[in-house]
XYZ file of C-alpha atoms in Angstrom:
333
model
C -3.875 27.279 30.006
C -2.656 23.652 30.259
C -5.437 21.222 31.040
C -5.264 17.515 31.949
C -7.845 15.401 30.268
C -9.551 12.891 32.647
C -8.355 9.424 31.782
C -9.822 6.085 32.864
C -6.835 4.420 34.497
C -6.707 0.723 35.499
C -6.396 0.395 39.192
C -5.326 -3.251 39.508
C -1.872 -4.632 38.741
C -2.119 -5.760 35.151
C 1.515 -5.922 34.118
C 3.378 -8.729 32.336
C 5.867 -8.846 35.243
C 5.626 -9.349 38.971
C 5.196 -6.433 41.305
C 8.205 -5.567 43.419
C 7.986 -5.219 47.211
C 10.901 -2.877 47.077
C 9.199 0.142 45.434
C 5.961 2.031 45.725
C 3.779 2.126 42.718
C 1.093 4.689 41.618
C -0.567 6.053 38.567
C 0.126 9.650 37.377
C -0.730 11.827 34.305
C 0.916 14.653 32.619
C 0.331 16.838 29.550
C 2.509 17.323 26.489
C 3.009 20.497 24.487
C 0.220 19.398 22.181
C -2.358 19.260 24.984
C -2.350 15.399 25.085
C -2.643 13.849 28.429
C -0.294 10.925 29.018
C -0.755 8.083 31.430
C 2.242 6.723 33.410
C 3.188 4.328 36.185
C 5.306 6.019 38.898
C 7.863 3.851 40.763
C 9.610 5.167 43.857
C 12.056 3.312 46.045
C 10.424 2.506 49.427
C 11.339 4.739 52.298
C 13.075 7.273 49.984
C 13.457 10.457 51.895
C 15.813 12.723 49.880
C 15.476 14.123 46.322
C 16.227 11.421 43.773
C 17.577 11.113 40.258
C 14.760 10.354 37.894
C 14.301 8.387 34.703
C 11.434 8.320 32.195
C 11.035 5.159 30.150
C 8.975 4.312 27.097
C 8.830 1.687 24.420
C 8.868 -0.676 22.534
C 7.206 0.582 19.379
C 3.582 -0.743 19.616
C 3.842 -1.777 23.241
C 2.432 -0.316 26.491
C 3.788 0.528 29.837
C 2.468 -2.653 31.333
C 5.093 -4.505 29.327
C 8.805 -4.002 29.216
C 8.999 -0.349 29.804
C 7.376 -0.954 33.080
C 9.875 -3.733 33.959
C 12.778 -1.329 33.233
C 11.239 1.439 35.328
C 10.445 -0.821 38.285
C 13.875 -2.481 38.151
C 15.620 0.943 38.056
C 13.494 2.093 40.936
C 14.889 -0.959 42.898
C 18.281 0.453 42.267
C 17.394 3.888 43.840
C 15.914 5.977 40.972
C 12.445 7.559 40.799
C 11.057 6.382 37.563
C 8.000 6.567 35.286
C 6.972 4.306 32.452
C 4.579 6.060 30.133
C 2.181 5.317 27.358
C 3.000 7.440 24.275
C 0.284 9.697 22.805
C -2.499 7.907 20.907
C -1.746 4.559 22.635
C -2.556 2.575 25.786
C -4.075 4.581 28.535
C -2.842 7.855 27.264
C -5.136 10.264 25.311
C -4.831 11.439 21.715
C -7.138 10.958 18.655
C -7.235 9.202 16.379
C -5.922 6.168 18.158
C -2.953 3.947 17.029
C -0.872 6.585 15.275
C 2.719 7.678 15.710
C 4.591 10.902 15.089
C 8.392 11.548 15.142
C 7.589 14.974 16.410
C 4.834 14.248 18.967
C 6.492 11.111 20.401
C 9.741 12.947 20.845
C 7.685 15.645 22.591
C 6.217 12.905 24.893
C 9.714 12.235 26.252
C 10.189 16.010 26.775
C 6.778 16.285 28.529
C 7.958 13.433 30.878
C 11.012 15.542 31.579
C 8.706 18.537 32.282
C 6.652 16.365 34.741
C 9.745 15.014 36.607
C 11.386 18.432 36.719
C 8.697 19.779 39.065
C 8.210 16.813 41.452
C 9.211 17.475 45.023
C 10.964 14.149 45.289
C 13.124 14.716 42.099
C 16.346 16.526 41.688
C 15.779 18.430 38.352
C 19.383 18.419 37.626
C 19.533 14.671 37.501
C 17.046 13.469 35.007
C 17.597 10.791 32.392
C 15.495 8.890 29.745
C 15.446 5.452 28.469
C 13.894 4.310 25.235
C 13.319 0.726 24.139
C 13.079 -0.438 20.506
C 11.408 2.316 18.394
C 11.449 4.626 21.390
C 15.175 4.249 21.526
C 15.468 6.351 18.479
C 12.859 8.774 19.859
C 14.967 9.048 23.142
C 18.118 9.926 21.116
C 16.134 12.589 19.231
C 14.867 13.994 22.549
C 18.507 14.018 23.895
C 19.515 15.996 20.884
C 16.913 18.512 21.615
C 16.447 18.609 25.351
C 19.431 19.959 27.380
C 17.727 19.026 30.667
C 18.361 15.327 29.830
C 21.608 14.430 31.398
C 21.680 10.797 30.410
C 20.022 8.569 27.873
C 19.786 4.760 27.296
C 18.682 3.378 23.955
C 18.044 -0.319 24.399
C 17.570 -2.747 21.453
C 16.720 0.341 19.375
C 15.062 0.973 16.019
C 15.366 4.036 13.989
C 11.691 4.155 12.927
C 12.239 6.772 10.297
C 14.832 4.592 8.579
C 12.812 1.356 8.694
C 9.654 3.145 7.367
C 11.653 4.787 4.545
C 13.931 1.892 3.679
C 12.139 -1.260 4.845
C 13.842 -3.911 7.056
C 17.527 -4.247 6.515
C 17.280 -1.360 3.998
C 15.790 -3.785 1.469
C 13.412 -1.060 0.028
C 15.907 1.692 -0.096
C 15.091 3.218 -3.449
C 13.093 6.077 -4.799
C 10.741 3.803 -6.669
C 10.062 1.642 -3.547
C 9.309 4.720 -1.425
C 7.128 6.062 -4.314
C 5.038 2.887 -4.437
C 4.743 2.935 -0.630
C 3.480 6.542 -0.659
C 1.024 5.837 -3.485
C -0.492 3.054 -1.441
C -0.590 5.002 1.819
C -2.181 8.016 0.128
C -4.875 5.782 -1.531
C -5.540 4.450 1.956
C -6.001 8.005 3.346
C -8.757 8.598 0.706
C -10.475 5.318 1.635
C -10.237 6.123 5.387
C -11.595 9.605 4.846
C -14.558 8.309 2.772
C -15.204 5.659 5.500
C -14.855 8.152 8.356
C -12.646 5.577 10.130
C -9.034 4.364 10.078
C -8.181 0.851 8.939
C -5.885 -1.002 11.093
C -2.704 -2.617 9.780
C -2.642 -5.587 12.035
C -0.358 -6.401 14.830
C 2.152 -9.247 15.015
C 1.042 -11.908 12.649
C -1.079 -14.700 14.185
C -1.141 -17.624 13.452
C 2.586 -17.704 12.727
C 3.319 -18.813 9.157
C 5.697 -21.772 8.715
C 7.959 -19.654 6.588
C 8.050 -16.558 8.945
C 11.470 -14.994 9.130
C 13.309 -15.097 12.469
C 12.549 -11.559 13.516
C 8.700 -12.208 13.075
C 9.078 -15.353 15.189
C 10.944 -13.268 17.752
C 8.169 -10.787 17.991
C 5.486 -13.531 18.125
C 7.211 -15.205 21.045
C 6.875 -12.053 23.057
C 3.760 -10.281 21.989
C 1.529 -13.331 21.180
C 2.363 -15.549 24.197
C 1.841 -15.327 27.956
C 5.413 -13.957 28.063
C 4.438 -10.548 26.876
C 0.799 -10.419 25.601
C -1.198 -7.436 26.868
C -4.719 -6.504 25.986
C -3.820 -2.821 25.266
C -0.661 -3.531 23.282
C -0.925 -2.669 19.614
C 1.555 -5.431 18.569
C -0.345 -8.025 20.646
C -3.591 -7.128 18.901
C -4.832 -4.989 15.908
C -1.736 -3.016 15.366
C -1.219 0.533 14.133
C -3.515 2.322 11.707
C -2.337 1.553 8.148
C -1.430 5.211 7.694
C -0.301 5.579 11.321
C 3.421 5.890 10.687
C 3.274 7.593 7.345
C 5.096 10.819 8.360
C 8.164 8.764 9.383
C 9.111 8.247 5.797
C 10.626 11.633 5.196
C 11.382 12.992 8.674
C 14.718 11.407 9.819
C 15.080 11.777 13.655
C 18.721 11.133 14.111
C 20.084 13.903 11.832
C 21.615 15.855 14.760
C 22.400 13.000 17.084
C 26.170 13.791 16.754
C 25.535 16.987 18.546
C 24.305 15.324 21.767
C 26.555 16.517 24.521
C 25.043 14.522 27.316
C 25.802 10.892 28.118
C 24.403 8.105 25.928
C 24.489 4.310 26.340
C 23.360 2.230 23.464
C 22.542 -1.423 24.202
C 21.868 -4.143 21.554
C 21.788 -7.870 21.334
C 24.631 -9.767 19.501
C 22.069 -11.760 17.515
C 19.343 -9.173 17.273
C 17.960 -8.480 13.796
C 17.920 -4.868 14.840
C 21.609 -4.586 15.791
C 22.445 -2.602 12.790
C 20.267 0.276 14.016
C 22.257 0.481 17.252
C 25.599 0.227 15.627
C 24.862 2.764 12.902
C 23.235 5.148 15.307
C 26.267 4.971 17.580
C 28.656 5.551 14.679
C 26.689 8.465 13.501
C 26.390 9.919 16.996
C 30.183 9.877 17.496
C 31.364 10.666 13.950
C 32.841 14.183 13.938
C 31.685 14.828 17.445
C 33.542 16.598 20.205
C 31.490 14.739 22.802
C 32.456 11.096 22.421
C 33.939 10.450 25.894
C 30.514 9.960 27.396
C 29.069 7.686 24.691
C 29.094 4.013 24.896
C 27.892 0.945 22.827
C 27.269 -2.363 24.537
C 26.609 -5.577 22.644
C 25.005 -8.359 24.813
C 26.477 -11.686 23.932
C 23.925 -14.153 22.471
C 20.932 -11.886 22.915
C 18.182 -11.412 20.224
C 16.006 -8.325 20.001
C 13.240 -9.308 22.412
C 15.727 -10.733 24.986
C 16.187 -7.080 25.899
C 12.520 -6.593 26.361
C 12.165 -8.995 29.450
C 15.421 -10.876 29.736
C 14.363 -13.648 27.485
C 14.470 -16.120 30.382
C 18.237 -15.670 30.618
C 18.622 -12.288 32.327
C 19.835 -10.727 29.052
C 19.053 -7.173 30.113
C 22.286 -5.627 31.531
C 20.498 -3.799 34.380
C 23.786 -3.560 36.319
C 25.434 -1.781 33.370
C 22.460 0.493 32.866
C 22.075 1.326 36.501
C 25.775 2.032 36.865
C 25.636 4.226 33.862
C 22.776 6.316 35.203
C 24.366 6.448 38.650
C 27.595 7.840 37.183
C 25.945 10.295 34.912
C 23.250 11.519 37.241
C 25.486 12.123 40.216
């Protein structure tokens, strides 16, 4: 029998964004197929009386729902959708042990469990459910869309393919058998060390203090996760980071293999100047190559935007919420 673990959920508003007076907010929990209880923020348009289209939001990779996934969810609720922003398994207020690990399987399942939850809510039309993944959860959202036929529309914003970056390094700079072998040697040595110590070593979050010679994408992350703009006490990237071995399984489990079989609608959004832009462009190309279902797929490049501009707008309203909301409205009619 499915059982919900009792979670200790924060009751005060502790988000990195202001609370909207246009929506009602509450905390909810739901259980995934592995028995892990997930914590989520539920946003409902005020005075909503009819069944609504619903959207589940998660990401970025190493963030929590109090950061930009909550901003996306609340903003879309202002546009008339019932939304949830959830913490993935093993992170934030969600359950799962050990802490601070990720799994291409379990984290894809987290999206499907969110669809389970939304599908049985009295205020939700189960035939009008979408998902939105940000950064590393953009790739997970595409994987869920390839698997879950209940998902009618998917947005992947400023996405990462976490299997690709773990296997090949940033910008595919470590894409060789030897580089992957050395990475696996180090990770397996760490497994032995962790087992002997009966604890898991943390890999560290975003570097702090910021080195003078830090590349731009590191500075970009620092500007979000380590400043008042986006810092949160439960965010892995703001603090101690993932376990050193936490993402090991991503190396040989590509998540986008069947993305060109997605029949439902997909909108991929990336920043023109984002270091991660190549993930979005390549994912879109792979999704549409040889596919019979290209008419409902779209790639949008936001002029001038860097990666984290699509987390919170970057002070210049970079997130194309009008475009995203119109996409969901059209596809979730």
